[in-house]
Amino acid sequence: MSSIGTGYDLDVSEYSPEGKLFQVEYAHKAVESSGTAVGICCRDGVVLAVENIVTSKLYETNCNRRVFHIDRHIGMAASGLLPDARAVARHAREEAADYRQSHGEPMPLSELASRVSNLMHAYTMYSAVRPFGCGVLLAAFENGRPQLYGVEPSGVYYSYHGYAIGKAKQNARTEIEKLKLAELSAANGVKEAAKIIYSCHDEVKDKYFELDLSLTSAETAGRHVIVTGEQWTEASNYAKAALEEHDSDDDV
Amino acid sequence: LFPLQFSSAMSASFYTKPANNGNAGVAMETSWDSNPGRQRTLQPITTGASVLAIKYNAGVIMVADTLGSYGSLAKFRSIPRVLRVNDATVAAASGDLADMQFLNTVVENHAIDEEIHEHGIAYSPASLHSWLTRVMYNRRSRINPLWNTYIVAGTEAGQPFLGYVNMLGVAFKEDCLATGFGSHLCLGLLREALDAAGGYAGLTEETATSALEACLRVLYYRDCRAYNQYQLANVPVAKPAQVSGPHFLQSDWSVAKLVKHYTE
């Protein structure tokens, strides 16, 4: 399944004879072994959700969120190494701040995605640094249009209607494809995203996880808002109920 | 070619532009030798007139007219001088409006910074007042002042807060404040209102608002650089800050006919 890159995987600046950059591929593996992050463009907003796997019950809840604010109007969800994700968030925040300062208006998401991609790509070109071990989903609701970009450790990025990265990305993407995004309201999207996270969560391998949810929509006036309180509980309960229903379907 | 930028790694502030030299975003140093075109502030150019503020039993109210004067020319008649920093803090400035807009941008950027970090800590009016004092004093100490007088109002630890900072870095807190001509013509009126109520705890929102309006009217009659369109900021202790405006001041100039040689 995985080709061993012996000898060609010590520097990210070294190609293998097959034309692979093994360090970048290993960075992808860091993302793939981390909790799933999901982004969904709904009719009137964008939802981000992350399966924030918690390794110890001793941690305070929400102490290590995997959803970040990048300026007021852009949200970022991350899968992979959290410190790397924080570094990406910090750079993104600087870019957004700089843009706001110079242009007198909030940074368009397409521009920010390009800058984040440039950054992550830059770290794949020099032997003195290593690639970022995280993938990020960037979301905004601009001029009435929901937007979602996904940037991977190689620096490649696309604009998506819906996307997932992390351990259960295949299952999650399949679930997203089943949704009718053009008709889905952001408020319902929050619940659907929670449901996808719960359904893709592997109970056996990772017992305990926190659901990080965020929303940028017409209702929030384009502001990126971390979902907490009643709305979070509602989404979480919806997801758990759907899971039980699914489980009971299996008992035939 | 190294893409590493860790200059701001230690601090949590991203909005340190335009002067990215770590001094909280405000240009402190001026190297005269390397920057011969750089000059010191000698005089304010486009100016704002008085700012008035008074505490009441459940908060603070602040007013400032919306005029930007270019010397004696009433040039810009719709300049907002009141800044809403966050739910608990507002600030307004008189003096040079370019300096005010510059400082307001820095303050707003700090506020955005705090919002996105979501650690639940936001600029309290006392901390903003303290920060402004340091900035203004430092600039005056370099003989390159920001030519403004700021009034900071809000809710601090559940109590109404009102603070003053001027271009010399002189700072104090009081129950009623005014800048410029307001301090000459209106401070007495505001203090009378407070005395009549036995302190701000006895002053209602309505009485405070009408006292400020009366003062604005006095200023419009007597201060040549005042205007009859203004913004009002109300920061109740228990509710978020609200900046409203523009409000229009009714004034009666019929007394002009009594002036000798006055022709319509």
Coordinates of C-alpha atoms in Angstrom, one line a residue:
Chain A
M1 CA 0.0 0.0 0.0
S2 CA 2.7 2.5 1.0
S3 CA 5.9 2.5 -1.0
I4 CA 8.9 2.7 1.2
G5 CA 11.0 5.7 0.3
T6 CA 14.2 4.5 1.8
G7 CA 16.9 7.0 1.0
Y8 CA 14.7 9.4 -0.8
D9 CA 12.6 10.5 2.1
L10 CA 15.0 12.4 4.2
D11 CA 14.7 15.8 2.6
V12 CA 11.6 17.4 1.2
S13 CA 13.9 18.9 -1.4
E14 CA 14.7 15.4 -2.8
Y15 CA 12.6 13.6 -5.4
S16 CA 12.4 9.9 -5.5
P17 CA 13.2 8.1 -8.8
E18 CA 9.4 7.8 -9.4
G19 CA 9.0 11.6 -9.1
K20 CA 7.5 11.6 -5.6
L21 CA 8.3 13.8 -2.7
F22 CA 8.0 11.4 0.2
Q23 CA 8.1 14.0 2.9
V24 CA 5.0 15.6 1.5
E25 CA 3.4 12.2 1.3
Y26 CA 4.3 11.5 4.9
A27 CA 2.8 14.9 5.8
H28 CA -0.4 13.7 4.1
K29 CA -0.3 10.6 6.4
A30 CA -0.2 12.9 9.4
V31 CA -3.5 14.4 8.2
E32 CA -5.0 11.0 7.4
S33 CA -4.3 9.7 10.9
S34 CA -6.0 12.7 12.5
G35 CA -9.7 13.4 13.2
T36 CA -12.0 14.2 10.3
A37 CA -12.7 17.8 9.3
V38 CA -15.7 18.5 7.1
G39 CA -16.8 21.6 5.2
I40 CA -20.2 22.0 3.6
C41 CA -21.4 24.9 1.4
C42 CA -25.1 25.3 2.1
R43 CA -27.6 27.5 0.3
D44 CA -27.0 30.5 2.5
G45 CA -23.8 29.7 4.4
V46 CA -20.9 27.4 5.1
V47 CA -20.5 25.0 7.9
L48 CA -17.3 23.6 9.3
A49 CA -17.1 20.6 11.6
V50 CA -14.2 18.7 13.1
E51 CA -14.0 15.4 14.9
N52 CA -11.7 16.6 17.6
I53 CA -10.3 13.4 19.0
V54 CA -9.4 13.9 22.7
T55 CA -6.9 11.5 24.1
S56 CA -7.6 12.1 27.8
K57 CA -10.7 12.8 29.8
L58 CA -8.4 15.0 32.0
Y59 CA -8.5 17.8 29.4
E60 CA -10.8 20.7 29.8
T61 CA -13.4 20.8 27.2
N62 CA -12.7 23.1 24.2
C63 CA -9.2 23.9 25.3
N64 CA -7.8 22.8 21.9
R65 CA -10.4 23.8 19.3
R66 CA -9.7 22.8 15.8
V67 CA -11.8 25.5 14.3
F68 CA -10.1 28.9 14.1
H69 CA -11.2 32.5 13.3
I70 CA -9.2 34.1 10.6
D71 CA -10.4 37.7 10.8
R72 CA -14.1 38.1 11.5
H73 CA -15.5 36.7 8.3
I74 CA -13.3 33.6 7.6
G75 CA -13.2 30.3 9.4
M76 CA -10.6 27.6 9.3
A77 CA -10.9 23.9 10.2
A78 CA -7.9 21.8 10.5
S79 CA -7.0 18.2 10.4
G80 CA -3.5 16.9 11.2
L81 CA -0.9 18.2 13.6
L82 CA -2.5 20.9 15.7
P83 CA 0.6 23.0 16.3
D84 CA 1.2 23.1 12.5
A85 CA -2.5 24.1 12.1
R86 CA -2.0 26.9 14.6
A87 CA 1.1 28.1 12.7
V88 CA -1.0 28.2 9.4
A89 CA -3.7 30.0 11.3
R90 CA -1.2 32.6 12.5
H91 CA 0.1 33.2 9.0
A92 CA -3.4 33.4 7.6
R93 CA -4.4 35.9 10.3
E94 CA -1.4 38.1 9.5
E95 CA -2.3 38.0 5.8
A96 CA -5.9 38.9 6.5
A97 CA -4.9 41.7 8.9
D98 CA -2.4 43.1 6.4
Y99 CA -5.0 43.0 3.6
R100 CA -7.6 44.7 5.7
Q101 CA -5.1 47.4 6.7
S102 CA -4.0 48.1 3.2
H103 CA -7.3 47.7 1.2
G104 CA -9.6 49.0 3.9
E105 CA -11.9 46.0 3.5
P106 CA -12.0 42.3 4.6
M107 CA -9.8 39.9 2.6
P108 CA -11.7 37.9 -0.1
L109 CA -11.4 34.2 0.7
S110 CA -10.1 33.3 -2.8
E111 CA -7.1 35.6 -2.1
L112 CA -6.5 34.2 1.4
A113 CA -6.7 30.6 0.1
S114 CA -4.1 31.4 -2.5
R115 CA -1.8 32.9 0.2
V116 CA -2.2 29.9 2.5
S117 CA -1.5 27.6 -0.4
N118 CA 1.6 29.6 -1.3
L119 CA 2.8 29.3 2.3
M120 CA 2.2 25.6 2.6
H121 CA 3.8 25.0 -0.8
A122 CA 6.9 27.0 0.2
Y123 CA 7.6 24.7 3.0
T124 CA 7.8 21.8 0.5
M125 CA 10.8 23.2 -1.3
Y126 CA 13.6 23.6 1.2
S127 CA 15.6 21.0 3.1
A128 CA 15.8 23.3 6.1
V129 CA 12.1 23.0 6.8
R130 CA 9.4 20.3 6.8
P131 CA 6.0 20.5 5.2
F132 CA 3.0 21.4 7.4
G133 CA 1.5 18.2 8.8
C134 CA -2.0 19.5 8.5
G135 CA -4.7 20.1 5.9
V136 CA -7.0 23.1 6.3
L137 CA -10.5 24.0 5.2
L138 CA -11.2 27.7 4.7
A139 CA -14.8 29.0 4.7
A140 CA -16.5 32.3 4.2
F141 CA -19.9 33.7 3.1
E142 CA -19.1 36.6 0.8
N143 CA -21.5 38.7 -1.2
G144 CA -24.2 36.2 -0.7
R145 CA -22.1 33.3 -1.9
P146 CA -20.9 30.5 0.3
Q147 CA -17.2 29.6 -0.3
L148 CA -15.1 26.7 0.8
Y149 CA -11.4 26.0 0.0
G150 CA -9.3 23.1 1.0
V151 CA -5.5 23.3 1.2
E152 CA -3.4 20.2 1.6
P153 CA 0.2 19.8 2.9
S154 CA 1.5 19.8 -0.6
G155 CA 0.1 23.3 -1.1
V156 CA -2.5 22.2 -3.6
Y157 CA -5.9 23.8 -3.1
Y158 CA -9.3 23.7 -4.7
S159 CA -12.6 25.4 -4.2
Y160 CA -15.3 22.9 -3.1
H161 CA -19.0 22.6 -2.6
G162 CA -18.3 20.2 0.2
Y163 CA -15.1 18.5 1.3
A164 CA -13.6 16.3 4.0
I165 CA -10.1 15.6 5.1
G166 CA -8.7 13.4 7.9
K167 CA -9.1 9.7 8.8
A168 CA -12.7 9.1 7.6
K169 CA -12.5 11.5 4.6
Q170 CA -13.8 8.9 2.1
N171 CA -16.9 8.0 4.2
A172 CA -17.5 11.7 4.9
R173 CA -17.2 12.7 1.3
T174 CA -19.7 10.0 0.3
E175 CA -22.1 11.4 2.9
I176 CA -21.6 14.9 1.7
E177 CA -22.4 13.9 -1.8
K178 CA -25.7 12.5 -0.7
L179 CA -26.8 16.0 0.6
K180 CA -28.8 18.3 -1.6
L181 CA -26.5 21.3 -0.9
A182 CA -28.4 23.8 -3.1
E183 CA -31.5 23.3 -0.9
L184 CA -29.9 22.9 2.4
S185 CA -30.1 25.9 4.8
A186 CA -27.0 26.7 6.9
A187 CA -29.0 26.1 10.1
N188 CA -29.8 22.5 8.9
G189 CA -26.3 22.2 7.5
V190 CA -24.9 22.5 11.0
K191 CA -26.9 19.5 12.0
E192 CA -26.0 17.5 8.9
A193 CA -22.3 18.2 9.4
A194 CA -22.6 17.0 13.0
K195 CA -24.3 13.9 11.8
I196 CA -21.6 13.2 9.3
I197 CA -18.9 13.6 12.0
Y198 CA -20.7 11.3 14.3
S199 CA -21.4 8.7 11.7
C200 CA -17.8 8.6 10.5
H201 CA -16.4 8.5 14.0
D202 CA -14.7 5.2 14.9
E203 CA -16.0 4.2 18.3
V204 CA -13.5 1.4 18.7
K205 CA -10.3 3.3 17.8
D206 CA -10.9 6.7 19.3
K207 CA -13.3 6.6 22.3
Y208 CA -13.7 10.2 23.1
F209 CA -14.0 13.2 20.8
E210 CA -15.3 16.7 20.9
L211 CA -17.4 18.1 18.1
D212 CA -16.1 21.5 16.9
L213 CA -18.7 23.3 14.8
S214 CA -18.8 26.6 13.1
L215 CA -21.0 28.6 10.9
T216 CA -20.6 31.5 8.5
S217 CA -24.0 32.5 6.9
A218 CA -26.5 35.1 6.0
E219 CA -27.9 34.7 9.5
T220 CA -24.6 35.5 11.1
A221 CA -24.3 38.4 8.7
G222 CA -21.2 36.9 7.1
R223 CA -19.5 36.6 10.5
H224 CA -17.6 33.4 11.4
V225 CA -19.2 32.1 14.5
I226 CA -18.2 29.1 16.6
V227 CA -21.4 27.1 17.3
T228 CA -21.9 26.7 21.1
G229 CA -24.8 26.4 23.5
E230 CA -28.2 25.5 22.4
Q231 CA -27.4 25.3 18.7
W232 CA -24.5 23.0 19.4
T233 CA -26.5 20.7 21.7
E234 CA -29.3 20.5 19.1
A235 CA -26.8 19.5 16.3
S236 CA -25.1 17.1 18.6
N237 CA -28.4 15.5 19.7
Y238 CA -29.6 15.3 16.1
A239 CA -26.4 13.5 15.1
K240 CA -26.6 11.1 18.0
A241 CA -30.2 10.3 17.3
A242 CA -29.4 9.6 13.7
L243 CA -26.7 7.3 14.8
E244 CA -29.1 5.3 17.1
E245 CA -31.6 5.1 14.3
H246 CA -29.0 3.8 12.0
D247 CA -27.8 1.3 14.6
S248 CA -31.3 0.1 15.2
D249 CA -31.8 -0.4 11.4
D250 CA -28.9 -2.8 11.6
D251 CA -30.8 -5.0 14.1
V252 CA -32.8 -6.8 11.5
Chain B
L1 CA 15.1 32.8 -0.1
F2 CA 13.6 31.9 3.2
P3 CA 9.8 32.1 3.8
L4 CA 10.2 32.1 7.5
Q5 CA 8.5 35.0 9.3
F6 CA 8.5 34.6 13.0
S7 CA 8.7 38.2 14.0
S8 CA 5.3 38.2 15.6
A9 CA 5.6 34.6 16.9
M10 CA 5.8 35.7 20.5
S11 CA 3.0 38.3 20.5
A12 CA -0.6 37.6 19.7
S13 CA -1.1 40.8 17.8
F14 CA -1.3 40.6 14.1
Y15 CA -2.6 44.1 13.6
T16 CA 0.7 45.9 14.2
K17 CA 0.6 47.7 10.8
P18 CA 1.3 50.3 9.7
A19 CA 4.3 50.6 12.1
N20 CA 5.3 47.0 12.4
N21 CA 8.0 47.8 15.0
G22 CA 6.3 46.3 18.0
N23 CA 5.1 49.5 19.6
A24 CA 1.5 48.4 19.5
G25 CA 1.1 49.7 16.0
V26 CA 1.9 53.3 16.7
A27 CA 4.9 55.0 15.1
M28 CA 7.2 56.0 17.9
E29 CA 10.6 56.4 16.4
T30 CA 11.6 58.9 13.8
S31 CA 15.1 58.8 12.5
W32 CA 15.7 62.3 11.3
D33 CA 18.9 61.4 9.5
S34 CA 17.6 58.6 7.4
N35 CA 14.2 60.3 6.9
P36 CA 14.8 64.0 6.2
G37 CA 11.3 64.4 4.7
R38 CA 9.7 63.3 8.0
Q39 CA 8.4 66.2 10.1
R40 CA 6.9 66.7 13.5
T41 CA 3.4 67.6 14.1
L42 CA 3.3 71.4 14.4
Q43 CA -0.4 72.1 14.1
P44 CA -3.7 70.2 13.7
I45 CA -5.1 70.6 10.2
T46 CA -8.6 69.1 9.9
T47 CA -10.1 69.3 13.4
G48 CA -13.1 68.0 15.4
A49 CA -14.6 70.2 18.1
S50 CA -15.8 69.3 21.6
V51 CA -16.7 65.9 23.0
L52 CA -19.0 65.7 26.0
A53 CA -19.7 62.8 28.3
I54 CA -21.5 62.1 31.6
K55 CA -22.2 59.1 33.8
Y56 CA -25.8 58.3 34.8
N57 CA -27.2 55.8 37.2
A58 CA -27.0 52.8 34.8
G59 CA -24.2 53.7 32.4
V60 CA -22.4 56.5 30.5
I61 CA -23.5 58.7 27.6
M62 CA -21.1 60.5 25.3
V63 CA -21.8 63.0 22.4
A64 CA -19.7 64.5 19.7
D65 CA -20.8 66.5 16.7
T66 CA -19.9 65.3 13.2
L67 CA -18.1 68.3 11.9
G68 CA -14.5 68.3 10.5
S69 CA -13.3 71.9 10.4
Y70 CA -10.5 73.0 8.0
G71 CA -9.5 76.0 10.0
S72 CA -12.6 78.2 10.0
L73 CA -14.1 76.4 7.0
A74 CA -16.8 73.9 8.0
K75 CA -15.5 71.5 5.4
F76 CA -16.6 67.9 6.3
R77 CA -20.0 67.8 7.8
S78 CA -20.4 64.1 8.3
I79 CA -17.3 62.8 10.1
P80 CA -18.0 60.1 12.7
R81 CA -15.9 60.9 15.8
V82 CA -17.3 58.3 18.1
L83 CA -15.8 54.8 17.9
R84 CA -17.5 51.7 19.2
V85 CA -14.6 49.5 20.4
N86 CA -16.6 46.6 21.8
D87 CA -19.8 46.0 23.7
A88 CA -18.4 47.6 26.8
T89 CA -16.3 50.4 25.4
V90 CA -16.6 53.5 23.3
A91 CA -14.2 56.3 22.6
A92 CA -14.4 59.7 20.9
A93 CA -11.8 62.3 20.0
S94 CA -11.4 66.0 19.3
G95 CA -8.5 67.6 17.6
D96 CA -6.7 66.5 14.5
L97 CA -9.0 64.1 12.6
A98 CA -6.2 62.4 10.7
D99 CA -4.5 61.5 13.9
M100 CA -7.9 60.4 15.3
Q101 CA -8.6 58.2 12.3
F102 CA -5.1 56.7 12.5
L103 CA -5.4 55.8 16.2
N104 CA -8.9 54.5 15.7
T105 CA -7.7 52.1 13.0
V106 CA -5.1 50.8 15.4
V107 CA -7.6 50.4 18.2
E108 CA -10.1 48.7 15.9
N109 CA -7.4 46.3 14.7
H110 CA -6.6 45.4 18.3
A111 CA -10.3 44.8 18.9
I112 CA -10.5 42.4 15.9
D113 CA -7.4 40.7 17.2
E114 CA -9.1 40.0 20.5
E115 CA -12.3 38.9 18.9
I116 CA -10.7 36.2 16.8
H117 CA -8.7 34.8 19.7
E118 CA -11.8 34.2 21.6
H119 CA -10.1 34.0 24.9
G120 CA -12.9 36.0 26.5
I121 CA -10.7 39.0 27.2
A122 CA -11.7 42.2 25.5
Y123 CA -10.5 45.8 25.8
S124 CA -12.1 47.2 28.9
P125 CA -12.5 51.0 28.9
A126 CA -9.9 51.2 31.7
S127 CA -7.4 49.2 29.7
L128 CA -8.0 51.2 26.6
H129 CA -7.7 54.4 28.6
S130 CA -4.4 53.2 30.0
W131 CA -3.1 52.2 26.6
L132 CA -4.1 55.5 25.0
T133 CA -2.4 57.4 27.8
R134 CA 0.9 55.5 27.2
V135 CA 0.7 56.1 23.5
M136 CA -0.1 59.9 23.8
Y137 CA 2.5 60.5 26.4
N138 CA 5.2 58.6 24.4
R139 CA 4.4 60.6 21.3
R140 CA 4.5 63.9 23.3
S141 CA 7.8 62.9 24.7
R142 CA 9.2 62.6 21.2
I143 CA 7.8 66.1 20.4
N144 CA 5.6 64.5 17.7
P145 CA 2.2 64.3 19.3
L146 CA -1.0 62.9 18.1
W147 CA -3.0 66.1 18.3
N148 CA -6.1 64.7 20.0
T149 CA -8.0 64.7 23.2
Y150 CA -9.7 61.4 23.8
I151 CA -12.6 60.5 26.0
V152 CA -13.1 56.8 26.8
A153 CA -16.4 55.7 28.1
G154 CA -17.9 52.3 29.0
T155 CA -18.5 49.7 31.7
E156 CA -15.6 48.6 33.9
A157 CA -16.2 45.9 36.4
G158 CA -20.0 46.5 36.4
Q159 CA -19.6 50.2 36.9
P160 CA -19.8 53.2 34.5
F161 CA -16.3 54.3 33.4
L162 CA -15.3 57.7 32.0
G163 CA -11.7 58.7 31.2
Y164 CA -9.9 61.6 29.6
V165 CA -6.5 61.6 27.8
N166 CA -5.1 64.6 25.9
M167 CA -2.1 65.1 23.6
L168 CA 0.2 65.7 26.5
G169 CA -0.6 62.4 28.0
V170 CA -2.5 64.1 30.8
A171 CA -5.1 61.5 31.9
F172 CA -7.8 61.4 34.5
K173 CA -11.2 59.8 35.3
E174 CA -14.3 61.7 36.3
D175 CA -18.1 61.6 36.4
C176 CA -18.4 64.2 33.6
L177 CA -15.9 65.2 31.0
A178 CA -15.6 67.6 28.1
T179 CA -12.9 68.5 25.6
G180 CA -12.0 71.8 23.9
F181 CA -14.6 74.5 24.1
G182 CA -16.9 72.1 25.9
S183 CA -14.6 72.2 28.9
H184 CA -15.1 75.9 29.1
L185 CA -18.7 76.3 28.3
C186 CA -20.3 73.0 29.3
L187 CA -18.4 71.4 32.1
G188 CA -20.1 73.7 34.6
L189 CA -23.5 72.8 33.3
L190 CA -22.7 69.1 33.5
R191 CA -21.4 69.4 37.0
E192 CA -24.6 71.2 38.0
A193 CA -26.7 68.4 36.6
L194 CA -24.7 65.9 38.7
D195 CA -24.9 68.0 41.8
A196 CA -28.6 68.5 41.4
A197 CA -29.0 64.7 41.3
G198 CA -26.7 64.1 44.2
G199 CA -24.1 62.3 42.1
Y200 CA -24.4 60.2 39.0
A201 CA -26.2 57.4 40.9
G202 CA -29.2 59.8 41.1
L203 CA -29.1 60.8 37.4
T204 CA -31.5 59.1 35.0
E205 CA -30.7 58.4 31.4
E206 CA -33.2 60.9 30.2
T207 CA -31.9 63.7 32.4
A208 CA -28.3 62.9 31.3
T209 CA -29.3 62.9 27.7
S210 CA -31.1 66.2 27.9
A211 CA -28.3 67.8 29.9
L212 CA -25.8 66.8 27.1
E213 CA -28.2 68.0 24.4
A214 CA -28.5 71.4 26.2
C215 CA -24.8 71.6 26.3
L216 CA -24.5 70.8 22.6
R217 CA -27.0 73.6 21.9
V218 CA -24.9 76.0 24.0
L219 CA -21.9 75.0 22.0
Y220 CA -23.6 75.4 18.7
Y221 CA -24.7 78.9 19.7
R222 CA -21.3 80.0 21.1
D223 CA -18.5 77.9 19.6
C224 CA -17.8 78.9 16.0
R225 CA -16.4 75.5 15.2
A226 CA -19.4 73.5 16.5
Y227 CA -22.2 71.9 14.5
N228 CA -25.8 70.9 14.9
Q229 CA -25.5 67.3 13.8
Y230 CA -24.1 64.8 16.3
Q231 CA -23.6 61.2 17.3
L232 CA -24.6 59.8 20.6
A233 CA -23.0 56.8 22.3
N234 CA -24.8 55.1 25.2
V235 CA -23.1 52.3 27.2
P236 CA -25.5 50.9 29.7
V237 CA -23.9 48.8 32.4
A238 CA -26.0 45.8 31.7
K239 CA -26.3 46.1 27.9
P240 CA -24.1 46.4 24.9
A241 CA -22.8 49.8 23.8
Q242 CA -24.9 51.6 21.2
V243 CA -23.7 54.4 18.9
S244 CA -26.6 56.3 17.3
G245 CA -26.8 59.1 14.9
P246 CA -26.7 61.4 13.2
H247 CA -29.0 63.3 15.4
F248 CA -30.0 66.9 14.6
L249 CA -30.0 69.7 17.0
Q250 CA -32.9 72.2 17.0
S251 CA -31.7 75.7 17.6
D252 CA -33.4 79.1 17.7
W253 CA -31.6 81.9 16.0
S254 CA -34.5 84.4 16.1
V255 CA -32.5 86.5 18.6
A256 CA -30.3 87.4 15.6
K257 CA -32.9 89.9 14.6
L258 CA -32.2 91.9 17.8
V259 CA -28.6 92.3 16.8
K260 CA -27.8 95.7 15.4
H261 CA -27.0 95.8 11.7
Y262 CA -28.3 92.3 11.3
T263 CA -30.0 91.9 7.9
E264 CA -31.7 88.7 6.8

